[in-house]
Each structure stands twice: as C-alpha cells, then as structure tokens.
C-alpha positions as CSV (number, residue, x, y, z in Angstrom):
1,X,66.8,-9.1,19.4
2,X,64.5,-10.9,17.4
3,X,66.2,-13.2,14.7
4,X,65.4,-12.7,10.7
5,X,65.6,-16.3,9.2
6,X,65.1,-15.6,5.5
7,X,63.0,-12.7,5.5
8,X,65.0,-10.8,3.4
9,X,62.3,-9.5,0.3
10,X,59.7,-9.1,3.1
11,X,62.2,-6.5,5.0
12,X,63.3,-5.2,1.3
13,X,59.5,-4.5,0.9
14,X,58.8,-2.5,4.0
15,X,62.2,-0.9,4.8
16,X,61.3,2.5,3.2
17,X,57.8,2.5,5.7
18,X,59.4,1.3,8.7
19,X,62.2,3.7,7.9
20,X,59.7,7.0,8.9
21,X,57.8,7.0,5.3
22,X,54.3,5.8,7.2
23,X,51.8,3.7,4.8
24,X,49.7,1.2,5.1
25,X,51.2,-2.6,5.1
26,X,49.1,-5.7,4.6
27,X,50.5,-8.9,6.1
28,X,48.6,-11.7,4.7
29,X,49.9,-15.6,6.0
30,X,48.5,-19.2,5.9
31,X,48.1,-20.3,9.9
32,X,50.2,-20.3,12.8
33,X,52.9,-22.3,10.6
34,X,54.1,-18.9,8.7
35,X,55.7,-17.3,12.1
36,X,53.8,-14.4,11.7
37,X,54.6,-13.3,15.5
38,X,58.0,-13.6,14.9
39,X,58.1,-11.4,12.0
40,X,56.1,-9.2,14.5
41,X,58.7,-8.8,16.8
42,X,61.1,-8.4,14.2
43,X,59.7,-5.6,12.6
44,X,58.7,-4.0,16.4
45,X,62.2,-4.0,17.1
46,X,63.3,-2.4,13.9
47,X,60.6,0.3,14.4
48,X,62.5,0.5,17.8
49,X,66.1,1.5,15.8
50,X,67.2,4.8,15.4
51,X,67.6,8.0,17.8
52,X,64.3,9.9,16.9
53,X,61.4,9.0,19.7
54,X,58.8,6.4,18.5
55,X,56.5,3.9,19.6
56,X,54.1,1.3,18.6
57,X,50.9,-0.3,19.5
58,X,48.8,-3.6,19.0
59,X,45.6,-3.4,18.5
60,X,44.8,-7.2,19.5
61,X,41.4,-8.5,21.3
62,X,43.5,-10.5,23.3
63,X,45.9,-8.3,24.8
64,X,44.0,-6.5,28.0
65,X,46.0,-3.4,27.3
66,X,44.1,-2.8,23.6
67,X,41.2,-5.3,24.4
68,X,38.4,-2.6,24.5
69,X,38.4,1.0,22.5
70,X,38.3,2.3,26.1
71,X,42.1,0.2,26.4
72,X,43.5,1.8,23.4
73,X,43.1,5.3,23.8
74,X,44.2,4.8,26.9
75,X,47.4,3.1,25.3
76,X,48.0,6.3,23.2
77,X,48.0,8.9,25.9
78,X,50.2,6.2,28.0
79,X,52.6,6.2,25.0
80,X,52.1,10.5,24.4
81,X,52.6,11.4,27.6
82,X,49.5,13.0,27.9
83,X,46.2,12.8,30.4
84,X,42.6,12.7,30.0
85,X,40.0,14.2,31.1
86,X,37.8,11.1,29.6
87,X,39.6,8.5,31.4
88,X,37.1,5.6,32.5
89,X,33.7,7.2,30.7
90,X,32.6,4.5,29.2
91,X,33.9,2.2,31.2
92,X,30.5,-0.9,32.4
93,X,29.9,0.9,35.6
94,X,27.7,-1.5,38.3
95,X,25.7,-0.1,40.9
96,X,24.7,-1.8,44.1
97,X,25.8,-5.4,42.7
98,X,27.2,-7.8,45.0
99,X,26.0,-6.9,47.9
100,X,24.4,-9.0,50.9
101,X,22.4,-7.4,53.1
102,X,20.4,-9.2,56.2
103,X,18.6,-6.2,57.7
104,X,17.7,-2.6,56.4
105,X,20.2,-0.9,54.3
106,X,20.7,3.0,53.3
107,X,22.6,3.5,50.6
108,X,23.2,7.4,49.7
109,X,24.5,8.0,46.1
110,X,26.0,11.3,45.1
111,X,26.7,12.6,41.6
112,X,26.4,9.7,39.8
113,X,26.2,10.0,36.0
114,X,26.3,7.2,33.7
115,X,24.7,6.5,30.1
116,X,27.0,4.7,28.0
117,X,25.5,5.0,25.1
118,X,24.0,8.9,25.4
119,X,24.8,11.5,23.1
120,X,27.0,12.9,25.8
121,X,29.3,10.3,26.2
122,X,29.7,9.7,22.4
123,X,30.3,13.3,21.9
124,X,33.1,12.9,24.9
125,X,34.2,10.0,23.1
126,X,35.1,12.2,20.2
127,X,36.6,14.8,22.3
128,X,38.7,12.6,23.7
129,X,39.8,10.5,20.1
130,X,40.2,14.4,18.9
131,X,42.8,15.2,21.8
132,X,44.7,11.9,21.1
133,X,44.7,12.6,17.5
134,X,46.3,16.3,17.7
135,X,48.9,15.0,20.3
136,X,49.7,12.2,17.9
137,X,50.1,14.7,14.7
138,X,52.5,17.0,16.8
139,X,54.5,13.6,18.1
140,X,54.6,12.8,14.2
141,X,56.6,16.0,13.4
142,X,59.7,14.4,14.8
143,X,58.9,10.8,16.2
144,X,57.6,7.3,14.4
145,X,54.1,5.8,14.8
146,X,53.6,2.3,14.2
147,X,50.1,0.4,15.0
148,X,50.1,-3.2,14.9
149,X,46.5,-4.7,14.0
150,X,46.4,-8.3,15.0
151,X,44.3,-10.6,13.0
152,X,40.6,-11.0,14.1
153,X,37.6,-11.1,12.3
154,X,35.5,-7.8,11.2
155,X,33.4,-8.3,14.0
156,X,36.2,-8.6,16.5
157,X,37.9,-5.3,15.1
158,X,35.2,-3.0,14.8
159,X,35.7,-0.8,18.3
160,X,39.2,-0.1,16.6
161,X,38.7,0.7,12.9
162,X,34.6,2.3,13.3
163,X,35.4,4.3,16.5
164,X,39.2,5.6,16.0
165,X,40.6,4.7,12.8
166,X,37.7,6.4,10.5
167,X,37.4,9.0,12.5
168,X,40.8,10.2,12.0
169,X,43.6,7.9,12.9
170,X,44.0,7.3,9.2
171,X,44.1,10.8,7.9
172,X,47.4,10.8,10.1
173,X,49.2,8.2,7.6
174,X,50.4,11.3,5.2
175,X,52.4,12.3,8.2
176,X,54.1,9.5,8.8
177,X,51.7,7.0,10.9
178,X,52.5,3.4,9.9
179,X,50.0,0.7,10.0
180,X,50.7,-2.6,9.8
181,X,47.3,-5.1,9.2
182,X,48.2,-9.0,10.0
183,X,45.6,-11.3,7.9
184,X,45.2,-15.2,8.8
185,X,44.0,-16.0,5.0
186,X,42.9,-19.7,6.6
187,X,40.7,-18.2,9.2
188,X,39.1,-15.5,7.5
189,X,39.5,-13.9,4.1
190,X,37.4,-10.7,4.5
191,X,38.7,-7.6,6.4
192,X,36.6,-4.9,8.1
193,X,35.4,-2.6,5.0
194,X,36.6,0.2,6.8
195,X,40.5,-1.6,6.8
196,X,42.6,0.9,4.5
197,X,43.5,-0.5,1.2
198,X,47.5,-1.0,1.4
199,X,50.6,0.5,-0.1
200,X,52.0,-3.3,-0.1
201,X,50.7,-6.6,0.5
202,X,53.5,-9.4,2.0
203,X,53.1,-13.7,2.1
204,X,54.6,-14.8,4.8
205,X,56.2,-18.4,4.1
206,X,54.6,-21.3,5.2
207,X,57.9,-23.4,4.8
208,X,61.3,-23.1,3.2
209,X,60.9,-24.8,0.2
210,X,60.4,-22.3,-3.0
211,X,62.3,-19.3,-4.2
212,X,65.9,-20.6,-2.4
213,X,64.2,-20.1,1.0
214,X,66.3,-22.5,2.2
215,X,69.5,-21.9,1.4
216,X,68.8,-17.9,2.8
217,X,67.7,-19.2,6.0
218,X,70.9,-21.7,6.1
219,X,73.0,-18.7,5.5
220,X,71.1,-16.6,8.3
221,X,71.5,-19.1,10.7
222,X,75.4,-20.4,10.1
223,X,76.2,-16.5,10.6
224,X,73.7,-16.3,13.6
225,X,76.1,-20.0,15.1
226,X,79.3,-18.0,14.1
227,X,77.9,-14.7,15.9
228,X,78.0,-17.1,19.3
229,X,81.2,-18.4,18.9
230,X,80.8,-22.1,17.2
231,X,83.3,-22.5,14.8
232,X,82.8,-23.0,10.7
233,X,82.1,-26.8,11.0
234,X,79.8,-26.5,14.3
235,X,78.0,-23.6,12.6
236,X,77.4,-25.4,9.6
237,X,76.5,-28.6,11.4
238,X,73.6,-26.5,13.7
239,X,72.3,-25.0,10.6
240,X,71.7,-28.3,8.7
241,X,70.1,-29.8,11.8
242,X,68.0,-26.7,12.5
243,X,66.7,-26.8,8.8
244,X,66.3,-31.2,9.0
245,X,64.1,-30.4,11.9
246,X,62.0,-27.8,10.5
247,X,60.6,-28.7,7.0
248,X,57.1,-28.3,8.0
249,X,56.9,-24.4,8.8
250,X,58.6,-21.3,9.5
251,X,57.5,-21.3,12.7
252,X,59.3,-24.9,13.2
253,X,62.5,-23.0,12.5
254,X,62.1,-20.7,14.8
255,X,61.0,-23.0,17.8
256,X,64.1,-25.9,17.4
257,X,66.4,-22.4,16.7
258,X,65.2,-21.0,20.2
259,X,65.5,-24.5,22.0
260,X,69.0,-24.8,19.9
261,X,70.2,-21.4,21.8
262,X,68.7,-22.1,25.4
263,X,70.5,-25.4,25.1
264,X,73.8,-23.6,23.9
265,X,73.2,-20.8,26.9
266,X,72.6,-23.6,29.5
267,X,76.2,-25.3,28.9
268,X,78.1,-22.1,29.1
C-alpha cells in the first residue's frame, strides 16, 4: 500500500469524491519535487477500497495503454467487460511497406477499406465513444469511476478531452464519474479549454516546512517504524533521519523512506 506522509488536508479535501460522490479534482504541484505520483498511487489505492466494483484509468501520453484515443477506449471496454465492433478503425494502417522484391510481384488485395479521417470513420468513432459511454453509465449505477489525467500540455491532451471527454464523458460526472486533473504549474500554467472547471483545487507540498508539515509527517512515519516492529526509540530515531535527509522535497521523503524499508526488509 502506498504510504500517506502528511497528506492529511489533501485526503480531508477529496475524501467525500473518492468516497462515490464523483466531481472534478484539480491537482496543481510545483515540479517533480511535490511527489505528485505518490499521492497518485495513494489516492488509486483508496479508490481501490471498499466492496462495490470500480476501476480507474490514466489518461497519460506516456503510458502505451492510453497513449492514443484509439488506446483509451480500448482501456474502457478492457475495464467494462465489453467488446467492440470498432476495435483497430482508426488504427495507421500501411500497405505494401517493407517489402523487397527482386523480380515480378503480384500482390492481390481483398476488402480493404481505410480513410482515417472520412466521415465514416468519425461517425464510427462516435458509435463507438456512444457504446463505451452507456456501458460506463450502467457500471456507475453500482460501481466507482475514477480517470486519472496526467499532466501534459493542451496540445498533448487534446485526443482525450476534444474526442471523448466533450463528447460525453463529462456529462457522466453527476452519476458518480470522478476525475482527477494533475497540473505541473512550472511546466505549463494553461489547461486544455475544454478541461472541466473543478469542485476543488489541491497544492501539493514542495517541502515540509510551513503549516506543521513536519511534525505530521514525523508522526506518520514513527507510526509507519512502529507498524514494522522497531521499538519507540528506533521509531523515533528513523523518523528524525528520514526528515534530516529530506528537507528539499516531498519526493526526498519518499525516496530515503522507500530505501529506509528495502534496507530494513533486506536484514530480516
């Protein structure tokens, strides 16, 4: 399970959308420094809690399972359970590419059809985001949604919130769809303009040093030392070191904390 090291008003915050309300939640940080995919897989494992069916998705450019529109949808019927009678459409099709040939060649096509950017296949395109989107409403009646949109820049984003959030992922939030928008304020302050205004916005912490950060995350990690059997002095001891070594970021805390438990795991 991922580890919550002073998080506390960010999880107070968000609790009553991760808890099946649905919304919209900006996450806005300063650089990698903030931990921002920690708190990811914080809040991706909370989402996970709890006996009714759910499931979430990241929409991130660099993850080959969401890279392309084309990858998402098929993401969402993966996750539904359902097929498609779209699959691979508009997938770059190449025809008679690679090939070597030293003497004559006879190469018979049959029922080939391929415009990517007809009508046809846009209309298809629809048909297909339509299907998704009625599977998804009906899952909504007794599951939990979450999507996960990565930082990238407008440009980077726009096969996700022009081709399937506008045209109707977002009417599905007032049944419960939760959507979750990282924001990397030091790489790029605008958002797509078709990005949803949100319900909240969080900061994520660059380093411990305002509003008794540190003494929280001291507190979170002595309990976390006790939790694998160090006693009060040891506990207190890893703590302090864990927080000497990491005044720079959030993200410091996290990486000595992870070499911290690898190093515990390794003399047991």
């Amino acid at each position: 399970m991922p580890q919550s090291i002073d998080w506390k008003k960010e999880i107070k915050a968000i609790s009553p959308f991760i808890g099946g309300k649905g919304g919209v939640i900006r996450i806005e940080y300063h650089g990698l420094g903030c931990a921002q995919n920690n708190f990811n897989s914080l809040i991706k494992h909370w989402h996970a809690e709890g006996e009714s069916p759910n499931f979430s998705i990241r929409i991130d450019r660099e993850f080959f399972t969401t890279h392309t529109l084309e990858d998402t949808l098929h993401e969402f019927e993966k996750k539904l359970k359902i097929g498609s009678r779209f699959e691979n459409f508009d997938q770059d099709i190449k025809i008679l590419s690679g090939n070597h040939v030293g003497g004559n060649a006879t190469f018979n096509l049959q029922n080939v059809h391929f415009d990517g950017n007809s009508f046809d296949a846009s209309h298809r395109r629809r048909e297909r985001i339509k299907a998704i989107l009625e599977a998804l409403a009906l899952f909504l009646t007794t599951g939990r949604c979450m999507v996960v949109a990565q930082h990238h820049s407008p440009s980077e984003q726009n096969y996700f919130w022009r081709n399937f959030w506008s045209d109707g992922l977002s009417e599905l939030v007032g049944d419960g769809l939760l959507l979750v928008h990282f924001q990397d304020k030091d790489l790029d302050i605008r958002v797509h303009e078709d990005a949803p205004m949100p319900d909240v916005v969080l900061q994520l912490p660059r380093d411990l040093q305002s509003d008794d950060r540190a003494a929280d995350a001291y507190d979170d990690l002595y309990d976390l030392f006790k939790s694998k059997g160090l006693s009060n002095d040891g506990a207190s001891e890893a703590a302090s070191t864990i927080l000497a070594l990491s005044t720079a970021s959030v993200a410091s805390v996290h990486d000595n904390l992870a070499m911290k438990l690898i190093h515990m795991a390794s003399r047991t």
